[in-house]
Coordinates of C-alpha atoms in Angstrom, one line a residue:
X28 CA 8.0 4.5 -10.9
X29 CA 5.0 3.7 -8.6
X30 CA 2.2 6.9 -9.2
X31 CA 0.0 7.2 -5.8
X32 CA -3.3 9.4 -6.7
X33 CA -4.8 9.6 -3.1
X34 CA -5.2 11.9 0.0
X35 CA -2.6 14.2 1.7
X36 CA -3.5 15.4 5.7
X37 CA -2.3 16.7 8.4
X38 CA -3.3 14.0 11.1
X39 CA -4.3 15.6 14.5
X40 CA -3.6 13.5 16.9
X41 CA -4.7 13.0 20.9
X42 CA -3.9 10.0 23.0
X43 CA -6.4 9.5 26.3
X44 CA -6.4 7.0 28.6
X45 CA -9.9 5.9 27.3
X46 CA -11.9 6.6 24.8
X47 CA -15.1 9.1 25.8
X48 CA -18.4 7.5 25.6
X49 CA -21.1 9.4 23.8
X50 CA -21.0 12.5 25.8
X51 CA -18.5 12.3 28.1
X52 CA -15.4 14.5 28.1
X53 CA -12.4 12.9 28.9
X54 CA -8.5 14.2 29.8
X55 CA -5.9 13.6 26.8
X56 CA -2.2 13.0 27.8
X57 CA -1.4 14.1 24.5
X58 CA -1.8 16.0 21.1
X59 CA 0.5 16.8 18.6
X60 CA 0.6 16.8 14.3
X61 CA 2.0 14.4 12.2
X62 CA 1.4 14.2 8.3
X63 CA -0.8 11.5 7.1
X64 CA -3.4 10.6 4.6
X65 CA -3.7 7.7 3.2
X66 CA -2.3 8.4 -0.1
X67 CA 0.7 10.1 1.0
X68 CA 1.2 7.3 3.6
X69 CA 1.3 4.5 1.1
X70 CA 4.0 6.8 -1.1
X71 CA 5.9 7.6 2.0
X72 CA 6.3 3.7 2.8
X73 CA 7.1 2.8 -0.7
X74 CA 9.5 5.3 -1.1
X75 CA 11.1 4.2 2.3
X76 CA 11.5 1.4 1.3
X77 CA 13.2 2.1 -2.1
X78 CA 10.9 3.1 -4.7
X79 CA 11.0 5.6 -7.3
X80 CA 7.5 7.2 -6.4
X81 CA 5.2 10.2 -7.1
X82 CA 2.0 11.4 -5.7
X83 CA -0.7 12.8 -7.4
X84 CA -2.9 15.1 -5.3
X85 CA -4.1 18.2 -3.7
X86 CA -3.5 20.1 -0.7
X87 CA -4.7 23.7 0.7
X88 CA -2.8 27.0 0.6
X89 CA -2.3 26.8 4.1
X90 CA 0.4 26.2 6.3
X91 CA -0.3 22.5 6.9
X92 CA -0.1 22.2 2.9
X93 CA 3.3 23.9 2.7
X94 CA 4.4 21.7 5.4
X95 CA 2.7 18.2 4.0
X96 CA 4.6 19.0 0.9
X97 CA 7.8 19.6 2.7
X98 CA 7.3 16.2 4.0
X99 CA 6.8 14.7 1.1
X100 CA 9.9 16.0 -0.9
X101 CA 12.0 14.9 2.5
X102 CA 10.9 11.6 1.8
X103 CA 12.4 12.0 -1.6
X104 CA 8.4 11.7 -3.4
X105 CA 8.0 13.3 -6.5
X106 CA 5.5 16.5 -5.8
X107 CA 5.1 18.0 -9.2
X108 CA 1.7 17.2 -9.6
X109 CA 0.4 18.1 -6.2
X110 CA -1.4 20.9 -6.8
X111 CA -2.5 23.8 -4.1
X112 CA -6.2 25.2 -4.0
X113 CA -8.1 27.7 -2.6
X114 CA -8.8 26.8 1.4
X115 CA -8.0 23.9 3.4
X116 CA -6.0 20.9 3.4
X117 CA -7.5 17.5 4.4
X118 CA -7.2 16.6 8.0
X119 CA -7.8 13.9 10.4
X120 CA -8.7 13.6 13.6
X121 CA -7.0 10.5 15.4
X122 CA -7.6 9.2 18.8
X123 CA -5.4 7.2 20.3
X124 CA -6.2 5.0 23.2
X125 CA -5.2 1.6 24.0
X126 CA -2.8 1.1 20.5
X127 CA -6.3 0.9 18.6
X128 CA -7.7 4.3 17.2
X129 CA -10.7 5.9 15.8
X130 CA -10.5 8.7 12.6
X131 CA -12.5 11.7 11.1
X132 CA -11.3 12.9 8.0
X133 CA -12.3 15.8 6.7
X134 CA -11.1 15.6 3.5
X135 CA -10.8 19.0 2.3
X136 CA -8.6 19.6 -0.7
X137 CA -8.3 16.6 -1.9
X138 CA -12.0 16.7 -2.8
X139 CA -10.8 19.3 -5.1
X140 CA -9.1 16.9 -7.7
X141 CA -11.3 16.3 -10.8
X142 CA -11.6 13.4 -14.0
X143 CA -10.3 16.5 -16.3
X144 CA -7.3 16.6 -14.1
X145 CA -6.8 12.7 -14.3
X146 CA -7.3 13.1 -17.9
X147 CA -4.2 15.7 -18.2
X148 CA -2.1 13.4 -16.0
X149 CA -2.7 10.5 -18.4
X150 CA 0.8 10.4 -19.6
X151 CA 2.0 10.4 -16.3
X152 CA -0.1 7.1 -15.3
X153 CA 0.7 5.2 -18.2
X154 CA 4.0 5.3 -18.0
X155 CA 4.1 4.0 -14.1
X156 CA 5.0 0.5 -13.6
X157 CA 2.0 0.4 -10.7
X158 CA -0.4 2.8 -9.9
X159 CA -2.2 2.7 -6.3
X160 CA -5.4 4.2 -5.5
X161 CA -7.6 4.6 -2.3
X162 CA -11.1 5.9 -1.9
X163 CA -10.3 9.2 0.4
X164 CA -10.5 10.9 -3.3
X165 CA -13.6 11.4 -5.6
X166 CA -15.2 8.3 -6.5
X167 CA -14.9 9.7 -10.0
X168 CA -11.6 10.4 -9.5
X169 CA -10.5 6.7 -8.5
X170 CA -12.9 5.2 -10.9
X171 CA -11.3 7.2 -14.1
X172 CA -7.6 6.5 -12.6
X173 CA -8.8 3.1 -12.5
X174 CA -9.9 3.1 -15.9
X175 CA -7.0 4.7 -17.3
X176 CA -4.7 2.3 -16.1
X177 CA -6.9 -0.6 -17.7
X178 CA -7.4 0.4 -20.9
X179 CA -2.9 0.7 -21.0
X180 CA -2.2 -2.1 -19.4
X181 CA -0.9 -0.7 -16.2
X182 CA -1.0 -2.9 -12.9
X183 CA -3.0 -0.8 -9.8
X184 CA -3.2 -1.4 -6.5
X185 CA -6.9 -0.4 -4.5
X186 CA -7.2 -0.3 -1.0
X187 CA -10.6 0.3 -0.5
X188 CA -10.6 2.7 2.3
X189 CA -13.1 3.7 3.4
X190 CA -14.7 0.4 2.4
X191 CA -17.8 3.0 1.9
X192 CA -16.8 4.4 -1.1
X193 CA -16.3 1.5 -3.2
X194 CA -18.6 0.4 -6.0
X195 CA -18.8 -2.7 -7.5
X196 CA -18.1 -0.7 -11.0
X197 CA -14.4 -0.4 -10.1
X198 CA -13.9 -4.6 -9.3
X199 CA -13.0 -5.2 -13.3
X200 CA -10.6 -2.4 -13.4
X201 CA -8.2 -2.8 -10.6
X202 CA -5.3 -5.4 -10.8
X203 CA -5.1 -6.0 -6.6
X204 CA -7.7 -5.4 -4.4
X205 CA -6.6 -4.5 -0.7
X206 CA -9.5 -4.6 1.7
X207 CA -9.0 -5.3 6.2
X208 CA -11.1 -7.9 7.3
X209 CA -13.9 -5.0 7.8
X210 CA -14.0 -3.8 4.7
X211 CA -14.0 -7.4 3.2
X212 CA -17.0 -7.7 5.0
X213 CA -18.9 -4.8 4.2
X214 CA -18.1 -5.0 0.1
X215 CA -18.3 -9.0 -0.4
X216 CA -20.2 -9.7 2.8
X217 CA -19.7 -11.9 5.8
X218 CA -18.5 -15.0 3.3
X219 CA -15.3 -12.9 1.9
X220 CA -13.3 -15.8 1.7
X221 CA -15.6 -17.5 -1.4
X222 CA -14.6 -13.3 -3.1
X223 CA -10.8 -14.8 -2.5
X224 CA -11.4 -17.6 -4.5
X225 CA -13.2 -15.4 -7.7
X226 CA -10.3 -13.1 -7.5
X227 CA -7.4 -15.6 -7.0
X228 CA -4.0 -13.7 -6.5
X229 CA -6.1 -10.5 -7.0
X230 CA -7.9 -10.1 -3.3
X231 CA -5.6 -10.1 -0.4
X232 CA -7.5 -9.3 2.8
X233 CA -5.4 -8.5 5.7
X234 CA -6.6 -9.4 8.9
X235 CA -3.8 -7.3 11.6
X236 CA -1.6 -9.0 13.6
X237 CA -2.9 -12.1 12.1
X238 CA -1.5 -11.4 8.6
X239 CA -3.2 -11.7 5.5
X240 CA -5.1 -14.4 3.2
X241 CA -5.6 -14.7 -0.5
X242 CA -6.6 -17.4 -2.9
X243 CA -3.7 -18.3 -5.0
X244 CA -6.2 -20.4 -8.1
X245 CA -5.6 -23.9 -5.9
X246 CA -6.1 -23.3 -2.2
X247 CA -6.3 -20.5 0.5
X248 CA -3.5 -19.0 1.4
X249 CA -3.0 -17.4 5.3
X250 CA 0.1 -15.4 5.1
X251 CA 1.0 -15.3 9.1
X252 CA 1.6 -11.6 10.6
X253 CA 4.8 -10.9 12.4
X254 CA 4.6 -10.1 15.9
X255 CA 5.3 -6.6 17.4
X256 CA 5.1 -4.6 19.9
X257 CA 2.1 -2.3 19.6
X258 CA 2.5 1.7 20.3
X259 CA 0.1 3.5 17.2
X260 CA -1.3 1.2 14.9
X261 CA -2.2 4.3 12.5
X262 CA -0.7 3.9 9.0
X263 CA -0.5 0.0 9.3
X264 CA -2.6 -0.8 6.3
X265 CA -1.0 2.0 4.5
X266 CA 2.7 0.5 4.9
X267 CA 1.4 -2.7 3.8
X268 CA 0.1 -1.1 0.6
X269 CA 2.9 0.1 -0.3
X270 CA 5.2 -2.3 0.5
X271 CA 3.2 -4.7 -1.4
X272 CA 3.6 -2.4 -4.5
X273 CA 7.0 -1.9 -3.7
X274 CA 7.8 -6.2 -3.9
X275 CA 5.4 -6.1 -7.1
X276 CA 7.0 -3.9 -9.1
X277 CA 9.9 -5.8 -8.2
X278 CA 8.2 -8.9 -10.0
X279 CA 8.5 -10.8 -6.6
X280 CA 6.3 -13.9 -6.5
X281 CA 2.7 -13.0 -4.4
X282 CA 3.4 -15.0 -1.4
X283 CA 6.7 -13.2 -0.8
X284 CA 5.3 -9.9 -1.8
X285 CA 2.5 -10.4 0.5
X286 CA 4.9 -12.1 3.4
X287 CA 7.3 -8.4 2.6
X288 CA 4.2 -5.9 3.1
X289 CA 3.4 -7.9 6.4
X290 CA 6.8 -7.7 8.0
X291 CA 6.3 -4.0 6.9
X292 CA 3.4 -3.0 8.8
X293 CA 4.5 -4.7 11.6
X294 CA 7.2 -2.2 12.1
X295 CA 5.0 0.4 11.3
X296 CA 3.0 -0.1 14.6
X297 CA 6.0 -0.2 17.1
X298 CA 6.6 3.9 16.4
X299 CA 4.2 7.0 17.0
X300 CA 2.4 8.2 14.0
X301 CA 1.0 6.9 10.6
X302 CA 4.6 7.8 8.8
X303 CA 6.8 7.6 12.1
X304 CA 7.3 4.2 12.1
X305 CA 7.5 3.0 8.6
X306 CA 10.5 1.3 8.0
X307 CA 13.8 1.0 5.7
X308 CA 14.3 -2.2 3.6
X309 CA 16.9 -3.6 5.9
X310 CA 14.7 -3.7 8.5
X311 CA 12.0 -5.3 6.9
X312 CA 14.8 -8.1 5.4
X313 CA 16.0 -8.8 9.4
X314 CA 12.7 -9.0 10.7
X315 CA 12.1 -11.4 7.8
X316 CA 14.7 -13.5 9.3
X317 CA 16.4 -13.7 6.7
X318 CA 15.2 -13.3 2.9
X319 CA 16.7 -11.4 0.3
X320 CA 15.0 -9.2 -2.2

């Protein structure tokens, strides 16, 4: 069983033509919902692609929360410990323009999960084979998961993101570390790469449609990206995530778990939506060309 503790939105989404300087109003060709967050991303793309998984959040007792949870079950993710509190769920606002996009997330609920939560839901973390974490929670929140998994042994995946929220405290305590090339940049600074080779099969940086590069104790590693044809890039990072737990907790070797969660996100980009186009296993094993999990 993979246990996500992370965010749960509703993603508002408009697609322009170009994106409005500061102060400019622009015409959208497009606006629509789609559930998101990162959290429930990375569980919706594991699950797809045949984990056992369940998610460990917080949404609002509003209609987008009765429909984010819908989602979620659809997916066949475990919702038990999702809980629903007073006010809003967490959105974010996604503009499209050009397949890049920018976000605000306003996190709402899921600033409402505490350490004494975490600490009930203790059980429930040790006995998941991985455990994968991003920072659109409390900092306390990730740091205590974090912890929790440590101290029992339990693998975790971080994807630092937003690269913001991460503090150097949390480095000893996750197994994988998950940064873009940005956030590698703003936690280790503009020489990442010498990070790589202090966190050898630990660090994996991905850098888009280039792939993704990790140390592996001997040399540097560039795992090459899959090429694709761009429509929403949203939800790339998160399908890489949890693909990459998905080959873990499958004990695949690094390389091929890393070569997996790249062939994975590079599906997820040729659909609309952060969860639209997250693919299937079979999918990810042609575009492979070939391997076999």
């Amino acid at each position: 069983m993979i246990t996500v503790v992370g965010s749960i939105n509703m993603d508002l989404v408009v697609k322009t033509d170009n994106f409005p300087k500061q102060g400019e109003t622009t015409l959208g060709t497009l606006y629509t919902t789609v559930p998101g967050g990162k959290g429930a991303n990375q569980a919706v793309a594991a699950a797809r692609l045949g984990s056992a998984v369940q998610m460990i959040g917080a949404v609002g007792q509003d209609a987008f929360g009765t429909e984010l949870l819908a989602g979620l079950k659809n997916e066949g993710v475990l919702i038990d410990q999702v809980k629903r509190t007073d006010g809003t769920s967490g959105i974010a606002n996604i503009l499209l323009s050009e397949g890049d996009n920018r976000i605000i997330v306003v996190p709402g609920a899921n600033h409402s999960v505490t350490t004494e939560e975490i600490d009930a839901l203790a059980d429930q973390l040790v006995k998941s084979e991985l455990v994968i974490m991003q920072l659109e929670m409390p900092i306390s929140v990730v740091q205590r998961t974090l912890e929790i998994c440590h101290q029992n042994g339990v693998p975790s995946i971080l994807n630092p993101a937003p690269a913001s929220g991460f503090t150097t405290e949390m480095l000893p305590f996750c197994t994988y570390l998950t940064p873009n090339e940005t956030e590698a940049e703003e936690i280790f600074g503009e020489n990442w790469e010498k990070a790589l080779e202090e966190f050898s099969n630990r660090l994996v940086v991905t850098l888009g449609q280039k792939g993704a590069q990790f140390y592996d104790g001997e040399k540097h590693v560039l795992v090459e990206g899959f090429p694709a044809n761009v429509v929403d890039t949203t939800g790339a990072g998160d399908t890489f995530n949890g693909a990459l737990a998905t080959a873990l907790v499958e004990e695949k070797e690094f390389e091929w778990a890393v070569r997996f969660a790249n062939a994975a996100a590079s599906l997820s980009v040729e659909k609309f939506g952060a969860q639209g186009g997250m693919p299937e296993r079979t999918a990810v094993l042609e575009r492979m060309a070939g391997d076999r999990i």
